[in-house]
Coordinates of C-alpha atoms and ligand atoms in Angstrom, one line a residue:
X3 CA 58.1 152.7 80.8
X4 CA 61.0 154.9 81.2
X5 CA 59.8 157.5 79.1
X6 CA 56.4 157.4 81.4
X7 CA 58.6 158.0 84.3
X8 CA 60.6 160.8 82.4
X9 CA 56.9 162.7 81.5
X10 CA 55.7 162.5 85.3
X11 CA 59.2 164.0 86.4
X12 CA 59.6 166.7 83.6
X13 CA 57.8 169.6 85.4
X14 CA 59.7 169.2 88.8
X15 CA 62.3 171.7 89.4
X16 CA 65.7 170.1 89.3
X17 CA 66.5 169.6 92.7
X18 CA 62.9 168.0 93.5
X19 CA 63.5 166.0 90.3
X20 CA 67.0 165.1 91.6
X21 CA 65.2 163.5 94.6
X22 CA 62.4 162.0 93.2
X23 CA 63.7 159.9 90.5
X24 CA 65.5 157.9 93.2
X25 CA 61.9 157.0 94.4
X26 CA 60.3 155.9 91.1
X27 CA 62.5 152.7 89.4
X28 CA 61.5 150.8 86.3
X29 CA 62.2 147.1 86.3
X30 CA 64.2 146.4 83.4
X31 CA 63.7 142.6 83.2
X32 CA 61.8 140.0 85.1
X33 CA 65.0 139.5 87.8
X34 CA 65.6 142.8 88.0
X35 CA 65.6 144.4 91.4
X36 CA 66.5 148.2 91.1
X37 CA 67.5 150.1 94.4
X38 CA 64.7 152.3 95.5
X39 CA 64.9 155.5 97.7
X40 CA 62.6 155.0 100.4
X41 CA 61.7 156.1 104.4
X42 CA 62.8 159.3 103.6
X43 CA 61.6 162.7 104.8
X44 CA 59.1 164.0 101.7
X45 CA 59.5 167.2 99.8
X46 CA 58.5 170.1 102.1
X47 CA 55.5 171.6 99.8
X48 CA 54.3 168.3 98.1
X49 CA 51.3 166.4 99.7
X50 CA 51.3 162.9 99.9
X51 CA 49.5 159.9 101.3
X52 CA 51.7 159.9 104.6
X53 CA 50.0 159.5 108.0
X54 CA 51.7 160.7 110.8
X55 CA 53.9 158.7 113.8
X56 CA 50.7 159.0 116.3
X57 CA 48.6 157.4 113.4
X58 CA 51.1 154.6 113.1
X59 CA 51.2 153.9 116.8
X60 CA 47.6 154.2 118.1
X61 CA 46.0 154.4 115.1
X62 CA 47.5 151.1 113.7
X63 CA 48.9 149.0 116.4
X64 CA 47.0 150.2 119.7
X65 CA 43.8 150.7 118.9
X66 CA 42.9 147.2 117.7
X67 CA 43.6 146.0 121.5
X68 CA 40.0 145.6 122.3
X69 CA 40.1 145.3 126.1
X70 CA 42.8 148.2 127.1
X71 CA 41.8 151.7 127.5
X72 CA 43.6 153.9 125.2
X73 CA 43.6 157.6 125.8
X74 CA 45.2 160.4 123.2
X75 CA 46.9 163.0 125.1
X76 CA 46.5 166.3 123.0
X77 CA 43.7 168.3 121.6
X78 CA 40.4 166.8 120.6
X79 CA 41.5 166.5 116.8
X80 CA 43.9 163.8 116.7
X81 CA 41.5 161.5 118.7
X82 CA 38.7 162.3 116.9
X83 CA 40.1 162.0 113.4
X84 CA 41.7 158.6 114.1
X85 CA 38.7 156.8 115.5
X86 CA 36.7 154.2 113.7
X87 CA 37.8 154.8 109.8
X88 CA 40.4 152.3 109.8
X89 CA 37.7 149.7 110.3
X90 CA 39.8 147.2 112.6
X91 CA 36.8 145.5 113.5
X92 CA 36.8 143.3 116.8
X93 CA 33.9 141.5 118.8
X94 CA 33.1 141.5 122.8
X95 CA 33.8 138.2 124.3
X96 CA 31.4 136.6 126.4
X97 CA 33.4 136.9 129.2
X98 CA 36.0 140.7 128.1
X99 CA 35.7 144.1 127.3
X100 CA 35.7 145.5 124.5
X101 CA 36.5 149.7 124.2
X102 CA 36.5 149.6 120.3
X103 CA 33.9 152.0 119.9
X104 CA 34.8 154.7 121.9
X105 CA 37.1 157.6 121.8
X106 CA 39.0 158.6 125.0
X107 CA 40.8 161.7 124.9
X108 CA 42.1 164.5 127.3
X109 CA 40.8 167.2 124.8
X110 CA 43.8 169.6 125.8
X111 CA 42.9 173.1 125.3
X112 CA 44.9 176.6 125.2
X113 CA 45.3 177.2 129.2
X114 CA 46.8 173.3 129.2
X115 CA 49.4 174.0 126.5
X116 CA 50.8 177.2 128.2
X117 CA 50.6 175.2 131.6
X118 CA 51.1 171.9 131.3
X119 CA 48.4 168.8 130.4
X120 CA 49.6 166.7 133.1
X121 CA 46.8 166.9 135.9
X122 CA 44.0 167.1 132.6
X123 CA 45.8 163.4 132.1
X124 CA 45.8 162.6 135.7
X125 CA 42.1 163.0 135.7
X126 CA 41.7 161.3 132.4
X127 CA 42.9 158.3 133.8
X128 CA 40.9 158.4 137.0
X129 CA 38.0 158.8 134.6
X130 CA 39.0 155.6 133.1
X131 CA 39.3 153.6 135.8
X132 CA 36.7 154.6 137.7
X133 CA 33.9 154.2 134.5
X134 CA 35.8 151.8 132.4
X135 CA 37.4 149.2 134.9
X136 CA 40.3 148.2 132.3
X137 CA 42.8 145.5 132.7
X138 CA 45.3 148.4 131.0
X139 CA 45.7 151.6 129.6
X140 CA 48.2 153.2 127.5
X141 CA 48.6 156.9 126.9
X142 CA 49.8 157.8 123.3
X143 CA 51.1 161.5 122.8
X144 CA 50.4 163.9 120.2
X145 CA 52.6 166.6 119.1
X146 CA 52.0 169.3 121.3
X147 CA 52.5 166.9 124.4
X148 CA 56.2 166.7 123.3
X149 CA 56.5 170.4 122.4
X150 CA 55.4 171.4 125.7
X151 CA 56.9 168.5 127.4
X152 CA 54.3 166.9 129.7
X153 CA 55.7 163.9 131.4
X154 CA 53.6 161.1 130.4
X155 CA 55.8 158.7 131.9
X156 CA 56.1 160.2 135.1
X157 CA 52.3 160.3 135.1
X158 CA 51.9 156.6 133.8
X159 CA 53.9 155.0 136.5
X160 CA 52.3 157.5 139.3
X161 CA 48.9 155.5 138.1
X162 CA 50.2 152.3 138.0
X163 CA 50.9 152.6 141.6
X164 CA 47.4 154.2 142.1
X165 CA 45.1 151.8 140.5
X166 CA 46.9 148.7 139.9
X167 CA 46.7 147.8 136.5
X168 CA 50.0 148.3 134.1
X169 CA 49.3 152.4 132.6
X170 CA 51.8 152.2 129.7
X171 CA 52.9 155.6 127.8
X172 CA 53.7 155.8 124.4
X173 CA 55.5 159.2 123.2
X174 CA 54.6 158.8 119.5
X175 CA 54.7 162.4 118.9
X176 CA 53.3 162.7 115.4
X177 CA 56.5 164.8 114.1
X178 CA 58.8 162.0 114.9
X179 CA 60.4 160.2 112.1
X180 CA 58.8 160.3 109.0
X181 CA 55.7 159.0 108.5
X182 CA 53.6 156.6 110.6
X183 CA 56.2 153.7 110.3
X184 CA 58.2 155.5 112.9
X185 CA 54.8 155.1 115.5
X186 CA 54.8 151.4 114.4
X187 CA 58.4 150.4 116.2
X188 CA 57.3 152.7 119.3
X189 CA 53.9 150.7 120.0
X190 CA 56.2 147.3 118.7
X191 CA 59.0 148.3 121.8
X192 CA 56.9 149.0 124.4
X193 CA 54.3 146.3 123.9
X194 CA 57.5 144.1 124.0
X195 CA 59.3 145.9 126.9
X196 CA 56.3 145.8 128.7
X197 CA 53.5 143.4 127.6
X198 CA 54.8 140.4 125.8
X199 CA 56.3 137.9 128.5
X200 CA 54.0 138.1 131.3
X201 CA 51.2 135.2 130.4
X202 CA 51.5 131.7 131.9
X203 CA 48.9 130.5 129.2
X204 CA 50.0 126.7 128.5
X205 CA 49.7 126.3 124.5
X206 CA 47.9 124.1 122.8
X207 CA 49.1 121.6 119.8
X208 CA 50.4 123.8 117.1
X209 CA 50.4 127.1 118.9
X210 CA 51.0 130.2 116.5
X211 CA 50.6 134.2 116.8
X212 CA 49.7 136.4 113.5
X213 CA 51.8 139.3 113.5
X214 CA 50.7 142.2 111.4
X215 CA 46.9 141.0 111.1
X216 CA 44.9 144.0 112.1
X217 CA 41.1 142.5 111.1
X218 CA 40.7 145.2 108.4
X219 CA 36.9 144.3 107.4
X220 CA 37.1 140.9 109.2
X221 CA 40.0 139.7 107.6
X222 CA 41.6 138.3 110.9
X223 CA 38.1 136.3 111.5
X224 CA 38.0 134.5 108.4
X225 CA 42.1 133.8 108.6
X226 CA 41.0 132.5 112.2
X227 CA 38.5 130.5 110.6
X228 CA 40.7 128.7 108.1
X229 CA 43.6 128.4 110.8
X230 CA 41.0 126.9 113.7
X231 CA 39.6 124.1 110.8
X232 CA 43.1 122.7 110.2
X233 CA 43.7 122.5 114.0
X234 CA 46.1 125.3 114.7
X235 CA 45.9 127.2 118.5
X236 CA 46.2 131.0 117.6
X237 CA 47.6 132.7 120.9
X238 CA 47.8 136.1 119.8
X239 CA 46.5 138.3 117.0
X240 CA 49.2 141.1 116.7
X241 CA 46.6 143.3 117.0
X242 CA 43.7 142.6 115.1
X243 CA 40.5 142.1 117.6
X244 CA 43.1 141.2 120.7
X245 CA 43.3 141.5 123.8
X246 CA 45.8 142.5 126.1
X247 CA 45.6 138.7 128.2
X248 CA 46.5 136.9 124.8
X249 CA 49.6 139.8 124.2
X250 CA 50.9 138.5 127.5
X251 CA 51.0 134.9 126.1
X252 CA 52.7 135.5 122.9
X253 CA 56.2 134.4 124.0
X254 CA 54.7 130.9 123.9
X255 CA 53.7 130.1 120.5
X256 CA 55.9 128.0 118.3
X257 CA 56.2 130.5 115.7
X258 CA 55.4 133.8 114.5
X259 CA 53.7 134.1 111.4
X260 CA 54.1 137.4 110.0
X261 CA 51.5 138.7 107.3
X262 CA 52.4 142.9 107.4
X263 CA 56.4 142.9 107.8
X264 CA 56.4 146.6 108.0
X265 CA 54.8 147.3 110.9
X266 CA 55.5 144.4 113.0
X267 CA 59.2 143.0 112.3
X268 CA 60.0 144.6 115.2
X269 CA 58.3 142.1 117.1
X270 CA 58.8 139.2 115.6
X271 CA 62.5 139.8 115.5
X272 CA 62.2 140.7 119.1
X273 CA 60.6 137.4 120.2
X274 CA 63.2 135.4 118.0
X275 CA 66.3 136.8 120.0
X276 CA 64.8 136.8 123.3
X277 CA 62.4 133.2 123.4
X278 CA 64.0 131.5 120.4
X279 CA 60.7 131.5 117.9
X280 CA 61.2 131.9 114.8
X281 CA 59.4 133.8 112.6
X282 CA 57.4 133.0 109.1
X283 CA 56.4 135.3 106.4
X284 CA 52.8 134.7 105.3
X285 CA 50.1 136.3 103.1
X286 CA 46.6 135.7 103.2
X287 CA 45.4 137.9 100.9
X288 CA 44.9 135.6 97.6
X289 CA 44.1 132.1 96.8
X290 CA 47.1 131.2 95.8
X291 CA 49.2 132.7 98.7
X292 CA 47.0 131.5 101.0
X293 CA 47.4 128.1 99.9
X294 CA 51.1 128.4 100.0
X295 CA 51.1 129.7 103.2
X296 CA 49.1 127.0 104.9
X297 CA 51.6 124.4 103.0
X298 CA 54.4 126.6 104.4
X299 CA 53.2 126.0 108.2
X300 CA 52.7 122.9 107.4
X301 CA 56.1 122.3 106.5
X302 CA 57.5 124.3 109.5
X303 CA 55.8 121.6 111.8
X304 CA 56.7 118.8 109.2
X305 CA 53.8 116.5 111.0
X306 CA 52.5 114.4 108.1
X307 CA 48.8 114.2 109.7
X308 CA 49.0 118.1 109.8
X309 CA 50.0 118.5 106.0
X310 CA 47.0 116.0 105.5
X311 CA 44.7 118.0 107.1
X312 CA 46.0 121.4 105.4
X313 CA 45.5 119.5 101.9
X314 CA 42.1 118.3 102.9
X315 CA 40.9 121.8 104.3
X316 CA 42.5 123.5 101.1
X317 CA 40.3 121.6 98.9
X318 CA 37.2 121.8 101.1
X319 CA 37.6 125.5 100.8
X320 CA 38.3 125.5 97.0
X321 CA 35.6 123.6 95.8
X322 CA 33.3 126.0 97.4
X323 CA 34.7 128.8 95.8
X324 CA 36.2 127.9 92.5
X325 CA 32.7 127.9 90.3
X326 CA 32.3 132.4 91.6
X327 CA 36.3 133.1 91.0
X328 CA 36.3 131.6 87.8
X329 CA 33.0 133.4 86.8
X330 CA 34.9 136.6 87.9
X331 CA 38.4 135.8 86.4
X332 CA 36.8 134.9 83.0
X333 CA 35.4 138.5 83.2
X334 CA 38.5 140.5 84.5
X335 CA 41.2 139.0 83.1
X336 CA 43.7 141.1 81.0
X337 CA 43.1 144.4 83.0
X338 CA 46.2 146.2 84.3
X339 CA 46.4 147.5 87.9
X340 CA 47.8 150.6 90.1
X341 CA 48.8 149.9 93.6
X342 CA 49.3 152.3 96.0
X343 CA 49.0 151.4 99.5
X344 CA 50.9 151.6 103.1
X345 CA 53.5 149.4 103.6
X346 CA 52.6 145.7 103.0
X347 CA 49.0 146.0 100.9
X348 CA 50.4 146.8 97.8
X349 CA 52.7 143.6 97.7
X350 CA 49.8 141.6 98.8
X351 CA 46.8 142.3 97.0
X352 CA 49.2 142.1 93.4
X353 CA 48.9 138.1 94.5
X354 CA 44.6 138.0 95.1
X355 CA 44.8 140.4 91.3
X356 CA 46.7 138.0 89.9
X357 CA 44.1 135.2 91.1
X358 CA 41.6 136.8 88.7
X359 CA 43.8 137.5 86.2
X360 CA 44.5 140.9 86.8
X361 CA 48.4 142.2 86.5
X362 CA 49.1 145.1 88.9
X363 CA 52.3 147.3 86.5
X364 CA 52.5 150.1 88.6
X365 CA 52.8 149.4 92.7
X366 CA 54.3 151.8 95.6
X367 CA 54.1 152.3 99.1
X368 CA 53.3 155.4 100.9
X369 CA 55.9 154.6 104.1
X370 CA 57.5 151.4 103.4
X371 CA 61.3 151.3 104.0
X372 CA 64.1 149.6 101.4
X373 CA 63.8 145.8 102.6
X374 CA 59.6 146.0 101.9
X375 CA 60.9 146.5 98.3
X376 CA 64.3 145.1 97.9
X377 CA 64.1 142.0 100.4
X378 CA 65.8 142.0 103.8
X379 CA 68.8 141.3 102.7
X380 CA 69.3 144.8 101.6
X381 CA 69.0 145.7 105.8
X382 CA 72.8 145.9 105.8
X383 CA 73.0 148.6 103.2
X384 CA 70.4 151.1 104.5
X385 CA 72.1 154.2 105.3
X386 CA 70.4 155.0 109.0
X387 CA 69.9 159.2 108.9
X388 CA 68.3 161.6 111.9
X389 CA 64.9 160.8 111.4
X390 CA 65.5 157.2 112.0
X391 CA 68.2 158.1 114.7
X392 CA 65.2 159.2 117.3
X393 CA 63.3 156.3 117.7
X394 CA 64.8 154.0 120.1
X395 CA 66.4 150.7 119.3
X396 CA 65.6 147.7 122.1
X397 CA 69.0 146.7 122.7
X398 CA 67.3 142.7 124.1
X399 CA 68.7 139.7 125.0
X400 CA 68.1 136.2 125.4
X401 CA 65.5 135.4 128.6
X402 CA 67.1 132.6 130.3
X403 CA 64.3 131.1 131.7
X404 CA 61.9 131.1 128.8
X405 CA 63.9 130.7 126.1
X406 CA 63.0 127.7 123.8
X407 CA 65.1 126.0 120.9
X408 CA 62.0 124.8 118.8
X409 CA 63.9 124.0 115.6
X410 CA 67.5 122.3 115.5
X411 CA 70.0 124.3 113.7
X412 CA 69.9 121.8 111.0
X413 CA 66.5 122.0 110.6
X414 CA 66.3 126.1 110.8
X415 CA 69.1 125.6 107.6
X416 CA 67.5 123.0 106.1
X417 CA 63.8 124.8 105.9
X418 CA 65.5 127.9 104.9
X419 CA 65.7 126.7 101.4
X420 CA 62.4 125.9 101.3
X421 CA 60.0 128.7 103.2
X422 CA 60.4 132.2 104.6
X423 CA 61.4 131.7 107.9
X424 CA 62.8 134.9 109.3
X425 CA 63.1 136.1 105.7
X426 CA 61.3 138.8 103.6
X427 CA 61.7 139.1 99.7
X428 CA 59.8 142.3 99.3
X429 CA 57.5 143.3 96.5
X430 CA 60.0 144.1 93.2
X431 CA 61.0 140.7 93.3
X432 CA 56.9 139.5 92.9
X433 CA 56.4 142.0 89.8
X434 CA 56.9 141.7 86.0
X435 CA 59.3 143.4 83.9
X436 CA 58.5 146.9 82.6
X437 CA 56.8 147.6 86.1
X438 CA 56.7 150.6 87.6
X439 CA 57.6 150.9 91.4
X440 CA 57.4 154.5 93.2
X441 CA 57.7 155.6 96.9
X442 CA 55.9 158.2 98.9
X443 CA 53.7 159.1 95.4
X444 CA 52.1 162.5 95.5
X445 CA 49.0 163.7 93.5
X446 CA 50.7 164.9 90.5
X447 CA 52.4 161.5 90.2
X448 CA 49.3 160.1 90.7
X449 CA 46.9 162.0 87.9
X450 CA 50.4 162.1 85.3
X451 CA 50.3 158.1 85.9
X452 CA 47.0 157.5 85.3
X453 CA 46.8 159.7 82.5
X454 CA 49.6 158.5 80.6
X455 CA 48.9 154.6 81.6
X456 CA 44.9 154.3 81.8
X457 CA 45.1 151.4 83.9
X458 CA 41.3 149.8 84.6
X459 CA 41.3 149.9 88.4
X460 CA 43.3 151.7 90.8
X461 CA 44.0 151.1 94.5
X462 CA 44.9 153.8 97.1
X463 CA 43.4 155.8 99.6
X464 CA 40.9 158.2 100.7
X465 CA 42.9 161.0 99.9
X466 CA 42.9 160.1 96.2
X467 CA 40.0 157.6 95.5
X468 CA 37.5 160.3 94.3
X469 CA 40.0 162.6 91.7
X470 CA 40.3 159.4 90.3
X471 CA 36.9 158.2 90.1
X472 CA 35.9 161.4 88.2
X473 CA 38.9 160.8 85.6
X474 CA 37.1 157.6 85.0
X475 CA 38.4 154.9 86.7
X476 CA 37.4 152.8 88.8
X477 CA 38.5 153.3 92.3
X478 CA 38.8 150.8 95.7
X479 CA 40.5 151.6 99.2
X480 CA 42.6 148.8 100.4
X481 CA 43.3 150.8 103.8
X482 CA 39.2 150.2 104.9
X483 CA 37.5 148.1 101.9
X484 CA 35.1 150.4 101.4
X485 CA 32.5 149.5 104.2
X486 CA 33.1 145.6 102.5
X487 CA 34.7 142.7 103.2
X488 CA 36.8 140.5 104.8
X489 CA 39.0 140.1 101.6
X490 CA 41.5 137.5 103.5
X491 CA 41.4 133.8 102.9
X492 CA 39.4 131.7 100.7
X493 CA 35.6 133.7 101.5
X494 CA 37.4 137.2 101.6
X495 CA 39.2 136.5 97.4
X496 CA 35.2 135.9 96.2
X497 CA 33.8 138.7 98.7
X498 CA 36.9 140.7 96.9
X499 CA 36.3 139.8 93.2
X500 CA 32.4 140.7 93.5
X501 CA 33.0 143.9 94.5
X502 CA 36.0 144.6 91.7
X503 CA 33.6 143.4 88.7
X504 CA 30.7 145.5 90.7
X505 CA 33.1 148.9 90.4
X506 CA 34.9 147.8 87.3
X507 CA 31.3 146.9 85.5
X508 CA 29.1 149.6 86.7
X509 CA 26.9 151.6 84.1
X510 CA 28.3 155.1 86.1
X511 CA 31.6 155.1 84.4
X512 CA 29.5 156.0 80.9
X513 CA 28.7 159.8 82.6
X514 CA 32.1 160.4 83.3
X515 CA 34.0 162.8 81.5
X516 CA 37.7 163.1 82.6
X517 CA 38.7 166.8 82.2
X518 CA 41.1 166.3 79.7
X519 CA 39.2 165.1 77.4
X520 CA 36.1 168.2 77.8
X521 CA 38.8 170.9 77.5
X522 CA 42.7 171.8 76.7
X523 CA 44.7 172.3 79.3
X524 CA 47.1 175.2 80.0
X525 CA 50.5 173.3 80.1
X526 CA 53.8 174.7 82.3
X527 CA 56.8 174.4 83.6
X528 CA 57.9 175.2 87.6
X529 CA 61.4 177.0 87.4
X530 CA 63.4 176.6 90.7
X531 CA 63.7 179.4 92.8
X532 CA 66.0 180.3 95.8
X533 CA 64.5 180.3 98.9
X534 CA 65.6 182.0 101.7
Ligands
CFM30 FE1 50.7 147.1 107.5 FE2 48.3 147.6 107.7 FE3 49.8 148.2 105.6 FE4 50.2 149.5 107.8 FE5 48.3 151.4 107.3 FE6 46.4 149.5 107.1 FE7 48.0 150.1 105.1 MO1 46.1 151.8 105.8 S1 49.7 148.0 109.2 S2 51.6 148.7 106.5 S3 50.0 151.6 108.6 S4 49.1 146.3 106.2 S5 46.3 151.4 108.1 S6 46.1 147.6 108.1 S7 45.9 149.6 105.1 S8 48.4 152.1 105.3 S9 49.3 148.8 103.6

């Protein structure tokens, strides 16, 4: 695999090839965990799958909240382009609101950058209220709003007083840090400093949040689903399909169970020092991680009627699905995957592949930092650089009043050893020898890969799915499912494996020609040049 690697990074100049062979590792045997660069800025000139720190925190944590307003400050382009693709689907209760669907924006234009968008945000907000009647709003900022330096603060808590309800303001700039991970831990510190705590919501037997579930394609219903049958009480979804009154209550579950850890450690580490709950790392994205998680909770309650019930729901939920999986495992098996996803998908999905018989050899994150490769224990080693330097870091402390020991320290030890509590492996550890892992890939990494390792399927992202489809191969979108799904939990693996033999099976692939094979290509070399 080496000398794959070595082709792909031949035509960079050297300093470009100096930093990107510290993102792209080979794993020389099966226990091998090579140090990976990662969370890095990316190589001014080369386009990759990055989203921006706005995206990360209204686009990914924000905008699932179904019941609060939430208004971009800045001009009409970053509302407009982050609204509705990312299919985090969530449904009206009978008795909420639900502002999914539209788009609320202050549309800043020319005369507000030269003097100010303040009172365009002012009246926004009135706007809101006045139509809208939300319990909340927040305010996220886009990159001019911090250039020009608007005062969304100021203007947030001049509305709280005004209308009543909490008017939080997020200044998720899209330039800071470097990529959309950066907006994750803004929306995670504010929804903590000012959400999180409030609720007086008495939990029920078995109380849990999902952290990092964002109902991509209905995933978070059909997790709910599994979770409601065995008997659990979910307080919050963190933020798939939410609502601000069940944010409130999440300081009273009796553990966090945390299926993306990129975007939402934050949180979960937050609620662990400050209310004592610990935290659980879960996957429900394959059979066979889904079963282990649900024996995982299990085990974190250790109640013996509730590891009955999770055995009897397992098999309830098998047997209904076993006879379609196997049809599709007995026609998939043996093909070879590429991964290339955010920051938790691409460890994830390599699990529901695997169900069917699929081995994933090359996988990489677009934003992911060290310990979603390496494993937390790695945390210690990161070297902490500018970029990371301007996002603020909660300093938090224990609340008094609220906080509650729900495991002894012997048991916390003891079930250590046995599940992830507060613990995350990362995804080198989950893949094969010989695999390829690569950070931040760009588009010549991506067509030199493909090219060189013909895998059958490939996973990504709008940005690549169609140069790959016409090289030939077939193509899915973890980041929105296509228009499918859920792929979660026992009904989202078959809903998941139907539409892989669909795209790997289909007659189209017989009327594609890649290009390299219709003509020769002119082959060079980029020297390095000075730039001043
Ligand atoms: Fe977490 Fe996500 Fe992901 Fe992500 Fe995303 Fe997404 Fe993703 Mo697209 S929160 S890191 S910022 S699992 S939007 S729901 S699919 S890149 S791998």
């Amino acid at each position: 695999m080496k000398k794959y690697v070595d082709r792909v990074l031949e035509k960079y100049p050297a300093k470009v090839h100096r930093t990107r062979k510290e993102h792209i590792v080979v794993k020389e045997s099966d226990t091998d965990v090579p140090v990976i660069a990662a969370n890095t800025r990316t190589i001014p000139g080369i386009i990759t799958n990055r989203g921006c720190c706005f995206a990360g925190c209204k686009g990914v944590v924000l905008g699932p909240i179904k019941d609060m307003v939430h208004i971009v400050h800045g001009p009409i382009g970053c509302a407009y382009y982050s609204w509705g693709t990312r299919r985090n689907r969530a449904k009206a209760e009978e008795w909420g609101q639900n502002f999914i669907e539209y788009c609320f924006s202050t549309d800043m234009q020319e005369s507000d950058i030269v003097f100010g968008g303040e009172k365009k945000l002012r009246q926004a907000i009135k706007e809101a209220v006045e139509i809208f009647h939300p319990k909340a709003i927040t305010i996220s900022a886009t990159c001019p709003v911090g250039l020009i330096g608007d005062d969304i603060k100021a203007v947030a808590a001049e509305a709280e007083k005004l209308y009543g309800i909490q008017v939080i303001a997020f200044n998720c700039e899209g330039y800071k840090g470097v990529s959309q991970s950066a907006g994750h831990h803004i929306a995670n510190n504010n929804l903590m400093k000012y959400v999180v705590g409030q609720g007086e919501q008495q939990p029920g037997k078995y109380a849990v949040n999902l952290l990092g579930e964002y109902n991509i394609g209905g995933d978070g219903w059909e997790i709910r689903r599994i979770l409601e049958k065995i008997g659990y009480h979910i307080i919050a979804f963190m933020t798939g399909d939410s609502s601000y009154e069940e944010i409130k209550n999440a300081h009273k579950a009796d553990v966090n169970l945390v299926q993306c850890h990129r975007s939402i450690n934050y949180i979960a580490e937050i609620i662990e020092t400050k209310y004592g709950t610990p935290w659980l790392k879960v996957n429900f994205i394959g059979i066979q991680a889904t079963i282990e998680t649900l024996r995982n909770m299990a085990e974190y309650f250790g109640d013996p009627q509730l590891k009955e019930r999770t055995e009897q729901v397992i098999a309830e939920e098998l047997a209904e699905i076993e006879g379609e999986m196997a049809y599709y495992r007995e026609r998939l098996k043996g093909r070879k995957a590429f991964l290339f996803v955010g920051g938790s998908r691409s460890h994830h999905y390599q699990e529901l592949l695997r169900d069917l018989g699929v081995e994933t050899i090359i996988a990489g994150y677009e934003f992911a930092h060290r310990d979603d490769y390496e494993g937390r224990e790695v945390i210690p080693t990161i070297k902490i650089d500018a970029d990371n330097k301007n996002i603020e870091e909660l300093k938090v402390e224990k609340d008094e009043q609220n906080y509650r020991v729900f495991l002894s320290p012997e048991r916390y030890e003891e079930l250590k050893d046995k599940i992830l509590l507060s613990y995350y492996g990362g995804l080198i550890k989950s893949m094969k020898k010989d695999s390829i892992i690569i950070d931040d890939l760009n588009h010549h990494e991506t067509e030199q890969l493909i090219k060189l390792l013909k895998p059958d399927m490939f996973f990504s992202g709008i940005k690549d799915k169609y140069a790959v489809q016409k090289m030939g191969v077939m193509s899915k979108q973890p980041h929105s499912y296509d228009y499918s799904g859920p792929y979660a939990g026992f009904k989202g693996a078959v809903v998941f494996a139907r539409d892989v033999d669909a795209g790997v099976f289909t007659p189209a692939w017989k009327y594609v020609t890649p290009p390299w094979k219709r003509q020769p290509m002119l082959e060079g070399v980029v020297e390095e040049m000075e730039v001043c």
